[in-house]
Short mmCIF file of C-alpha atoms in Angstrom, two decimals:
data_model
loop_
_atom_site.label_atom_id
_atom_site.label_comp_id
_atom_site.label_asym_id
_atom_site.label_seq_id
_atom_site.Cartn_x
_atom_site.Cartn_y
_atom_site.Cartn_z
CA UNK A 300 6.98 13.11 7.30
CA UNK A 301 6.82 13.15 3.51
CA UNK A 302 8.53 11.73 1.00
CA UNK A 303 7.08 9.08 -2.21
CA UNK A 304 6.77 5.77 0.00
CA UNK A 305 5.34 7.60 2.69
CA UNK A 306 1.44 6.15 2.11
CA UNK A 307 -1.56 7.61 4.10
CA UNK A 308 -5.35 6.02 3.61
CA UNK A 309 -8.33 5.58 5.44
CA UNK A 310 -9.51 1.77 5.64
CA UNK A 311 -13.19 1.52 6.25
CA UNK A 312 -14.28 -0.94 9.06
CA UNK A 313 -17.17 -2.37 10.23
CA UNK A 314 -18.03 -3.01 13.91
CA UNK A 315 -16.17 -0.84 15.95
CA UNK A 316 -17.79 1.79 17.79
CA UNK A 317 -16.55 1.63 21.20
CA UNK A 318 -13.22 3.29 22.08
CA UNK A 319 -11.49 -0.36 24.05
CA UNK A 320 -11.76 -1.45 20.30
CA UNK A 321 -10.50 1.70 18.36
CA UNK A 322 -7.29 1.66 21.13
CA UNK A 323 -6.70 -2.49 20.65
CA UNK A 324 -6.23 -1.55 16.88
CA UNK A 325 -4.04 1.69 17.61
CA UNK A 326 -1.59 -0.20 20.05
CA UNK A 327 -1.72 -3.14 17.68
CA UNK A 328 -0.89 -1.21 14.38
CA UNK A 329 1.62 0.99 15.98
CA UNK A 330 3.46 -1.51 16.79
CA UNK A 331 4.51 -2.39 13.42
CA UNK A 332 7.64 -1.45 11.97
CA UNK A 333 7.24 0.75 9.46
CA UNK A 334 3.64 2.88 11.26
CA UNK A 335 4.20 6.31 11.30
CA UNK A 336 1.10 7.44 12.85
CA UNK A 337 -2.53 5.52 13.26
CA UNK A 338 -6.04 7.64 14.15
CA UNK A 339 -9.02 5.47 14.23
CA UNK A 340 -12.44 7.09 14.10
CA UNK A 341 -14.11 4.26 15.40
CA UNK A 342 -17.81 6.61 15.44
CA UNK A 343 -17.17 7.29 11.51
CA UNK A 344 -15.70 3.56 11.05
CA UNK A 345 -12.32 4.55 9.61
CA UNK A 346 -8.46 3.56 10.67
CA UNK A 347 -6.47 6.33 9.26
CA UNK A 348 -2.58 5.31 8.68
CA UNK A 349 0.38 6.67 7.66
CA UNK A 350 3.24 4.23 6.36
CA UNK A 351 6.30 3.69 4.91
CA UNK A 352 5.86 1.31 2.19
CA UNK A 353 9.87 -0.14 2.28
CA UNK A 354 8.67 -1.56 5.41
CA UNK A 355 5.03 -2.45 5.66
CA UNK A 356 2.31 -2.45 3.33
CA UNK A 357 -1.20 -1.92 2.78
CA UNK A 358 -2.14 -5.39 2.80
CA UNK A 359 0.09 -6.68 5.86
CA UNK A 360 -1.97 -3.43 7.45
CA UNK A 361 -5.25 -4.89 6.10
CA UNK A 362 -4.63 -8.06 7.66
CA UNK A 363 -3.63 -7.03 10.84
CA UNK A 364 -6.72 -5.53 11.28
CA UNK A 365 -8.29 -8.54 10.40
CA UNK A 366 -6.15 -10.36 12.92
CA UNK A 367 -7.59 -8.74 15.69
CA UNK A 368 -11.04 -10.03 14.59
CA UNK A 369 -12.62 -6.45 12.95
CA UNK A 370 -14.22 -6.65 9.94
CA UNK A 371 -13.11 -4.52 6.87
CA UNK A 372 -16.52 -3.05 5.11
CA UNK A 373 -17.48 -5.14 2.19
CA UNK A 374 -19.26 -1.84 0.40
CA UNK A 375 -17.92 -2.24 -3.24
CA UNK A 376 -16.52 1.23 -3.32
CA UNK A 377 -14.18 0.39 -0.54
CA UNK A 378 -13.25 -3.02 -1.55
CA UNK A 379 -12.21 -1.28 -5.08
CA UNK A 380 -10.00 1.28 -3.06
CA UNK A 381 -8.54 -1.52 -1.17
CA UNK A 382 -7.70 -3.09 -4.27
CA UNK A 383 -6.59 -0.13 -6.27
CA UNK A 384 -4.15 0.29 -3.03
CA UNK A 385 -2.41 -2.50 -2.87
CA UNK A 386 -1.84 -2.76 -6.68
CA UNK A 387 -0.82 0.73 -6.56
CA UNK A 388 1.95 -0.44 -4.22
CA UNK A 389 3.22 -3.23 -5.47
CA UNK A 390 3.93 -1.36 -8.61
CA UNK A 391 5.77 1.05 -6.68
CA UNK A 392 7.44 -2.06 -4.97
CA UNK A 393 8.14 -3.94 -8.46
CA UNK A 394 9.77 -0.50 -9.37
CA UNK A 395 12.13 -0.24 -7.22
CA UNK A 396 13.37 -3.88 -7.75
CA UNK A 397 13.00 -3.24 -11.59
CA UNK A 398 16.70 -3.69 -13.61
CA UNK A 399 16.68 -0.09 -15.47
CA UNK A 400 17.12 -0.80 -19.44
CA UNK A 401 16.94 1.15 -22.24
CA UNK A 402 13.70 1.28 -24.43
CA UNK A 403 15.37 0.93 -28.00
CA UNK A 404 18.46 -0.42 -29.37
CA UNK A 405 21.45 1.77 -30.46
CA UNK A 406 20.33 3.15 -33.47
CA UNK A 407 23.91 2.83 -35.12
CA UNK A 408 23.87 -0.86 -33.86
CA UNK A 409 20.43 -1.48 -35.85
CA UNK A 410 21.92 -0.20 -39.13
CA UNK A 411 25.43 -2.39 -38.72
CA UNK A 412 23.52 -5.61 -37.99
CA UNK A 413 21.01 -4.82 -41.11
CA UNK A 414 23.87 -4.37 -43.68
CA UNK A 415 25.83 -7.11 -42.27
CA UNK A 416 22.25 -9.40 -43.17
CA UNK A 417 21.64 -7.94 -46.52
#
């Protein structure tokens, strides 16, 4: 499945290295509406996910995971793409709310409204 609100990311984890944990987060996760697909790699400490962002987000996944009592890793380089993620999407998010408007004013409106001043 493809499409532009189709998300897939890795989320680094710390703490998980048995497989009873790494299927408690699959079941969990794909359970949510809006999971595609979920592959945890809980010997290279990564959840992989694949999402549809009109229904669930990067942060709702974050904290799911956190829900279950695992531990996202705190190394600064993931925390950034954590961060860059979920601004990333709520751009997209804000977007497709936005109220589509022109940049400039009608040029032939400008010039009326200037001679009508001057």
């Amino acid at each position: 499945m493809e499409g532009p609100f189709i998300k897939k990311r890795k989320i680094a984890f710390a703490g998980i290295k048995d497989q009873g944990n790494a299927n408690r987060i699959k079941e969990y996760l794909n359970k949510k509406t809006g999971m595609i697909a979920v592959d945890v790699e809980s010997q290279k400490g990564f959840v992989g996910v694949e999402y549809d962002l009109r229904k669930i987000n990067f942060e709702t996944i974050e904290r799911s995971i956190e829900e279950l009592g695992f531990n996202l890793s705190q190394e600064i380089t993931e925390k950034f793409k954590r961060g860059m993620a979920k601004f990333t999407e709520q751009n997209e998010l804000d977007n497709l709310t936005a109220v589509p408007s022109s940049c400039c004013e009608d040029p032939k409106e400008i010039s009326h409204n200037a001679n009508r001043h001057g």
